[in-house]
Coordinates of C-alpha atoms and ligand atoms in Angstrom, one line a residue:
X23 CA -37.1 11.3 -38.0
X24 CA -35.4 14.8 -38.0
X25 CA -31.7 15.1 -37.3
X26 CA -29.0 17.7 -37.2
X27 CA -26.3 16.3 -39.5
X28 CA -22.7 17.0 -40.1
X29 CA -22.3 16.0 -43.7
X30 CA -18.9 17.8 -44.2
X31 CA -16.5 19.0 -41.5
X32 CA -16.6 22.7 -40.8
X33 CA -18.0 25.3 -38.5
X34 CA -21.7 25.0 -37.2
X35 CA -23.0 26.9 -40.2
X36 CA -22.2 23.8 -42.3
X37 CA -24.6 21.5 -40.3
X38 CA -27.9 20.7 -41.9
X39 CA -31.3 19.5 -40.6
X40 CA -32.6 16.6 -42.6
X41 CA -35.3 13.8 -42.5
X42 CA -33.5 10.5 -42.1
X43 CA -34.8 7.0 -41.5
X44 CA -35.6 6.3 -37.9
X45 CA -32.9 3.8 -36.6
X46 CA -33.8 0.4 -35.4
X47 CA -32.2 -0.9 -32.2
X48 CA -29.9 -3.9 -32.7
X49 CA -28.9 -6.6 -30.2
X50 CA -28.2 -5.2 -26.9
X51 CA -29.4 -1.7 -27.8
X52 CA -32.3 0.6 -27.0
X53 CA -33.9 3.4 -29.0
X54 CA -34.5 6.6 -27.0
X55 CA -37.2 9.3 -28.1
X56 CA -34.9 12.2 -27.2
X57 CA -36.4 15.0 -25.1
X58 CA -33.3 17.1 -24.8
X59 CA -29.6 16.9 -25.5
X60 CA -26.8 18.7 -23.8
X61 CA -24.3 20.7 -25.8
X62 CA -20.6 20.2 -24.8
X63 CA -17.3 21.5 -26.1
X64 CA -16.5 18.2 -27.9
X65 CA -19.4 19.1 -30.2
X66 CA -17.6 22.2 -31.2
X67 CA -14.5 20.1 -32.1
X68 CA -16.1 17.0 -33.6
X69 CA -17.9 18.8 -36.4
X70 CA -14.6 20.4 -37.4
X71 CA -12.7 17.0 -37.3
X72 CA -10.6 18.4 -34.4
X73 CA -11.7 15.9 -31.6
X74 CA -9.9 12.7 -30.7
X75 CA -12.9 10.6 -32.0
X76 CA -13.7 10.9 -35.7
X77 CA -16.9 9.5 -36.6
X78 CA -17.6 8.7 -40.3
X79 CA -19.7 11.2 -42.2
X80 CA -22.5 11.9 -42.1
X81 CA -23.2 11.9 -38.4
X82 CA -25.3 13.8 -35.9
X83 CA -23.3 15.5 -33.1
X84 CA -24.5 15.6 -29.5
X85 CA -22.9 13.3 -27.0
X86 CA -25.5 13.2 -24.2
X87 CA -29.3 13.1 -24.0
X88 CA -32.2 12.3 -22.0
X89 CA -35.6 10.9 -23.1
X90 CA -37.9 7.9 -23.0
X91 CA -37.0 4.4 -24.3
X92 CA -39.4 3.6 -27.1
X93 CA -38.0 0.3 -28.5
X94 CA -35.5 -2.3 -27.2
X95 CA -33.3 -4.7 -29.2
X96 CA -32.8 -8.5 -28.6
X97 CA -31.4 -9.4 -25.2
X98 CA -32.2 -6.2 -23.4
X99 CA -33.9 -7.0 -20.1
X100 CA -33.3 -4.2 -17.8
X101 CA -35.1 -1.5 -19.8
X102 CA -38.5 -1.4 -21.4
X103 CA -40.5 1.1 -23.6
X104 CA -41.6 4.0 -21.4
X105 CA -38.6 4.1 -19.2
X106 CA -37.0 7.6 -18.6
X107 CA -33.2 7.4 -19.2
X108 CA -30.2 9.5 -19.9
X109 CA -27.5 8.2 -22.2
X110 CA -23.9 9.1 -23.0
X111 CA -23.3 8.2 -26.7
X112 CA -20.6 10.6 -27.9
X113 CA -22.6 11.4 -31.0
X114 CA -26.1 11.1 -32.4
X115 CA -28.0 13.0 -29.7
X116 CA -29.1 16.0 -31.8
X117 CA -31.8 14.1 -33.4
X118 CA -35.4 12.9 -32.5
X119 CA -34.3 9.4 -31.9
X120 CA -31.1 8.0 -30.6
X121 CA -29.6 4.4 -30.5
X122 CA -27.6 3.6 -27.4
X123 CA -26.1 0.5 -25.9
X124 CA -28.5 -0.6 -23.3
X125 CA -25.6 -0.4 -20.8
X126 CA -25.1 3.3 -21.7
X127 CA -28.7 4.1 -20.8
X128 CA -29.2 4.9 -17.1
X129 CA -32.7 4.9 -15.7
X130 CA -33.6 8.2 -14.1
X131 CA -35.1 8.7 -10.6
X132 CA -38.6 10.2 -10.9
X133 CA -37.5 13.4 -9.3
X134 CA -35.0 14.1 -12.1
X135 CA -36.5 16.1 -14.9
X136 CA -35.5 15.1 -18.5
X137 CA -34.0 18.6 -19.2
X138 CA -31.8 18.4 -16.2
X139 CA -30.7 14.8 -16.9
X140 CA -29.8 15.9 -20.5
X141 CA -27.1 18.3 -19.4
X142 CA -26.0 16.8 -16.1
X143 CA -23.5 13.9 -16.6
X144 CA -20.7 15.2 -18.8
X145 CA -20.1 18.4 -16.8
X146 CA -20.8 17.2 -13.3
X147 CA -19.3 13.8 -13.6
X148 CA -16.1 15.1 -15.3
X149 CA -15.6 17.8 -12.6
X150 CA -16.5 15.4 -9.7
X151 CA -14.0 12.7 -10.9
X152 CA -11.4 15.5 -11.4
X153 CA -11.7 16.9 -7.9
X154 CA -12.3 13.7 -6.1
X155 CA -10.1 11.0 -7.6
X156 CA -7.5 13.0 -9.6
X157 CA -6.9 16.1 -7.2
X158 CA -8.0 14.4 -3.9
X159 CA -9.4 17.8 -3.0
X160 CA -9.7 18.3 0.8
X161 CA -12.0 20.4 2.9
X162 CA -10.4 23.8 3.6
X163 CA -8.1 23.7 0.6
X164 CA -8.2 26.5 -2.0
X165 CA -9.4 25.6 -5.5
X166 CA -9.0 27.9 -8.4
X167 CA -11.2 27.2 -11.3
X168 CA -10.4 28.7 -14.8
X169 CA -13.3 29.2 -17.3
X170 CA -15.3 29.0 -14.2
X171 CA -18.8 30.0 -15.8
X172 CA -18.6 27.3 -18.5
X173 CA -20.1 23.9 -18.4
X174 CA -17.4 21.8 -16.5
X175 CA -16.2 25.0 -14.9
X176 CA -19.5 25.9 -13.1
X177 CA -19.9 22.3 -12.1
X178 CA -16.4 22.4 -10.5
X179 CA -17.3 25.7 -8.6
X180 CA -20.4 24.1 -7.2
X181 CA -18.8 20.8 -6.4
X182 CA -15.7 22.4 -4.9
X183 CA -18.0 24.1 -2.3
X184 CA -20.0 20.9 -1.7
X185 CA -16.6 19.2 -0.9
X186 CA -15.7 22.0 1.5
X187 CA -13.1 24.0 -0.4
X188 CA -12.6 27.6 -0.7
X189 CA -13.2 28.4 -4.3
X190 CA -11.8 31.1 -6.5
X191 CA -13.5 31.5 -9.8
X192 CA -11.7 33.0 -12.8
X193 CA -13.6 34.0 -16.0
X194 CA -13.7 36.6 -18.8
X195 CA -16.7 38.8 -17.8
X196 CA -18.4 40.3 -14.8
X197 CA -21.7 38.6 -15.8
X198 CA -19.9 35.1 -15.8
X199 CA -18.3 35.9 -12.4
X200 CA -21.7 37.0 -10.9
X201 CA -23.1 33.6 -11.9
X202 CA -20.0 31.9 -10.2
X203 CA -20.6 33.8 -7.0
X204 CA -24.2 32.6 -7.1
X205 CA -22.9 29.1 -7.3
X206 CA -20.7 29.7 -4.2
X207 CA -17.4 31.1 -5.4
X208 CA -15.7 32.9 -2.5
X209 CA -13.4 35.1 -4.7
X210 CA -13.4 36.0 -8.3
X211 CA -10.8 37.0 -10.9
X212 CA -11.8 38.7 -14.1
X213 CA -8.9 37.6 -16.4
X214 CA -10.1 40.0 -19.2
X215 CA -9.3 43.1 -17.0
X216 CA -6.8 41.8 -14.4
X217 CA -3.5 40.0 -14.9
X218 CA -4.1 36.4 -14.0
X219 CA -1.1 36.1 -11.8
X220 CA -1.9 39.2 -9.9
X221 CA -5.4 38.0 -9.5
X222 CA -4.3 34.6 -8.1
X223 CA -1.9 36.4 -5.8
X224 CA -4.7 38.7 -4.6
X225 CA -7.2 35.9 -3.9
X226 CA -5.1 32.8 -3.1
X227 CA -2.3 33.9 -0.7
X228 CA 0.4 31.2 -0.9
X229 CA -1.2 29.8 -4.1
X230 CA -4.1 27.5 -4.8
X231 CA -3.9 23.8 -3.7
X232 CA -5.8 22.7 -6.8
X233 CA -6.2 24.4 -10.2
X234 CA -8.9 23.1 -12.5
X235 CA -8.1 24.2 -16.0
X236 CA -10.5 23.4 -19.0
X237 CA -9.1 26.4 -21.0
X238 CA -5.4 25.9 -21.4
X239 CA -3.8 28.2 -24.1
X240 CA -2.2 31.2 -22.6
X241 CA -3.8 30.7 -19.1
X242 CA -2.0 27.5 -18.2
X243 CA 1.5 28.7 -17.6
X244 CA 0.8 31.8 -15.5
X245 CA -1.7 29.7 -13.4
X246 CA 0.8 26.8 -12.9
X247 CA 3.6 29.3 -11.9
X248 CA 1.2 30.5 -9.2
X249 CA 0.3 27.2 -7.7
X250 CA 0.9 26.5 -4.0
X251 CA 3.2 24.0 -2.4
X252 CA 2.1 20.4 -3.1
X253 CA -0.4 21.8 -5.6
X254 CA -2.3 19.7 -8.1
X255 CA -2.9 21.1 -11.6
X256 CA -5.8 19.5 -13.4
X257 CA -5.5 19.3 -17.1
X258 CA -9.1 19.1 -18.2
X259 CA -9.3 20.8 -21.7
X260 CA -8.1 23.3 -24.1
X261 CA -11.2 25.4 -24.9
X262 CA -8.9 28.4 -25.4
X263 CA -7.4 26.7 -28.6
X264 CA -3.7 25.9 -28.1
X265 CA -2.4 23.0 -26.0
X266 CA 0.1 24.7 -23.7
X267 CA 3.7 23.5 -22.9
X268 CA 4.8 23.9 -19.3
X269 CA 8.4 24.2 -18.0
X270 CA 8.7 21.2 -15.7
X271 CA 11.1 23.1 -13.3
X272 CA 7.9 24.8 -12.0
X273 CA 6.6 21.4 -10.9
X274 CA 9.9 20.7 -9.1
X275 CA 10.0 24.1 -7.3
X276 CA 6.5 23.7 -5.9
X277 CA 6.5 20.0 -5.3
X278 CA 3.4 20.2 -7.6
X279 CA 1.7 17.6 -9.8
X280 CA 0.3 17.9 -13.2
X281 CA -2.6 15.6 -13.3
X282 CA -4.5 14.5 -16.4
X283 CA -8.3 14.1 -16.4
X284 CA -10.0 11.9 -19.0
X285 CA -13.4 11.2 -17.7
X286 CA -14.6 9.2 -20.7
X287 CA -11.8 6.7 -20.3
X288 CA -12.3 6.6 -16.5
X289 CA -16.0 5.5 -17.0
X290 CA -14.9 2.3 -18.8
X291 CA -11.6 1.7 -17.1
X292 CA -12.9 2.1 -13.6
X293 CA -16.5 1.4 -14.1
X294 CA -17.3 0.6 -10.5
X295 CA -15.7 3.8 -9.2
X296 CA -17.6 5.7 -11.9
X297 CA -21.0 4.2 -10.8
X298 CA -20.2 5.1 -7.2
X299 CA -19.5 8.6 -8.3
X300 CA -22.8 8.9 -10.3
X301 CA -24.7 7.6 -7.3
X302 CA -23.1 10.3 -5.1
X303 CA -23.9 13.0 -7.7
X304 CA -27.5 11.9 -8.0
X305 CA -27.9 11.9 -4.3
X306 CA -26.4 15.4 -4.0
X307 CA -28.9 16.5 -6.7
X308 CA -31.8 14.8 -4.9
X309 CA -30.6 16.6 -1.6
X310 CA -30.7 19.9 -3.3
X311 CA -27.0 20.4 -3.0
X312 CA -26.5 20.8 -6.8
X313 CA -28.4 23.2 -9.1
X314 CA -27.6 22.6 -12.8
X315 CA -27.7 25.9 -14.5
X316 CA -29.3 25.9 -18.0
X317 CA -28.5 29.2 -19.6
X318 CA -30.0 28.7 -23.1
X319 CA -32.4 26.3 -24.9
X320 CA -32.4 25.9 -28.6
X321 CA -34.8 23.9 -30.9
X322 CA -33.4 21.1 -33.1
X323 CA -33.9 23.3 -36.1
X324 CA -31.6 25.8 -34.4
X325 CA -29.1 23.2 -33.1
X326 CA -26.2 24.7 -35.1
X327 CA -26.7 28.0 -33.4
X328 CA -26.4 26.2 -30.0
X329 CA -23.0 25.0 -31.0
X330 CA -22.1 28.4 -32.3
X331 CA -23.2 29.9 -29.0
X332 CA -20.7 27.8 -27.2
X333 CA -17.9 28.3 -29.8
X334 CA -18.4 32.2 -29.3
X335 CA -17.8 31.8 -25.5
X336 CA -21.4 32.9 -24.7
X337 CA -22.5 29.7 -22.9
X338 CA -22.8 29.8 -19.1
X339 CA -23.4 26.5 -17.4
X340 CA -25.4 24.2 -19.8
X341 CA -26.8 24.9 -23.2
X342 CA -29.5 22.4 -24.3
X343 CA -31.0 21.4 -27.6
X344 CA -34.6 20.5 -27.1
X345 CA -36.6 18.2 -29.5
Ligands
NAP25 N1 -11.0 15.9 -19.7 C1 -12.3 15.5 -19.7 O1 -12.6 14.4 -19.4 C2 -13.2 16.5 -20.3 C3 -14.6 16.2 -20.1 C4 -15.6 17.3 -20.6 C5 -15.1 18.4 -21.1 N2 -13.7 18.6 -21.3 C6 -13.1 19.7 -21.9 O2 -13.4 20.9 -21.1 C7 -13.4 22.0 -21.9 C8 -14.6 22.9 -21.5 O3 -15.8 22.2 -21.9 P1 -17.2 22.8 -21.6 O4 -18.2 21.9 -22.2 O5 -17.3 23.2 -20.2 O6 -17.2 24.2 -22.5 P2 -17.7 25.6 -22.3 O7 -19.0 25.5 -21.5 O8 -17.6 26.3 -23.6 O9 -16.5 26.3 -21.3 C9 -15.2 26.5 -21.8 C10 -14.8 27.9 -21.2 O10 -13.5 28.2 -21.7 C11 -13.3 29.6 -21.7 N3 -12.8 30.0 -23.0 C12 -11.5 30.6 -23.2 N4 -11.2 30.8 -24.4 C13 -12.2 30.3 -25.1 C14 -12.3 30.1 -26.5 N5 -11.5 30.6 -27.4 N6 -13.5 29.5 -27.0 C15 -14.3 29.0 -26.0 N7 -14.2 29.1 -24.7 C16 -13.1 29.6 -24.3 C17 -14.7 30.2 -21.7 O11 -14.8 31.0 -20.4 P3 -14.3 32.4 -20.4 O12 -15.0 33.2 -21.5 O13 -14.7 32.9 -19.0 O14 -12.8 32.4 -20.5 C18 -15.7 29.0 -21.5 O15 -16.7 29.3 -20.6 C19 -13.3 21.5 -23.4 O16 -12.0 21.7 -23.8 C20 -13.8 20.1 -23.3 O17 -13.2 19.4 -24.3 C21 -12.8 17.7 -20.8

């Protein structure tokens, strides 16, 4: 089979496309013929050895995919060849075939196309968990989303609206903010042209109740300084580069909470709650409440460019690698 491989750590340009043996599923595993894989920010980090998980070289990046089961290992009873599934594997998805633990492969409803499924879980399930369990977002509250046109950001904008919040989207260009408005944002802040604190003051009155931050870096402190009374600041990621340090007196003054979000750990530590979340998301998708946005599709041969696209801050919503 063909796979995009990280043979040495480095930028996307160091990735290579190679023929490798098609893997065989072991006990409790399934092999999936991949239709499409979602690109996520951890792919940017993992190929540079900057991610918390460090797979041995060589490995294929790509943490989520959808496709059709084509072989099952010993002991697998709930899946069979021909079943359409999505799988979250952390790595290995930028390849024609992917091995997944059977428990990681989730059968798809007929109505869910494979390309939608390939890019749905990481972004929507992270933002749903963040807003629902971590922030306890309530109807009528104001939600500020930073990096709002990115993968998790745009999902947070859309989910915030579904959950009844007033949503303020902050991003770096008018094109990105126009997309956020299409996804329901009530107000926008272009933090390339407007001071972030001034923008928050203009759009959020006494301050946002919840701040969703997948960017970190220089955005975190001004955003946290502007949070409302009893606010919840969601620490989602550091796409901006630096992990910020926050003065804790700001939490005291606002009665505010800094709340960590680690969706991957949540899926195993609170598996039942995660399953209930996924059921709710898939129901909302089927009801037409959610509209996953695919902004670019790359072939497997151009998979490295897909990661470069995200790294260069060009991605809006989801970027896919299609086999
Ligand atoms: N905690 C969790 O469980 C969890 C789960 C999934 C993802 N994450 C994290 O969430 C973050 C976003 O992931 P994603 O897949 O949504 O990525 P993404 O689509 O690339 O979105 C990231 C956004 O960050 C902004 N940004 C600011 N400075 C940037 C820079 N120097 N390089 C790249 N982007 C920059 C960009 O928006 P503007 O151009 O508008 O500023 C971009 O749209 C990552 O740090 C990822 O690791 C965390």
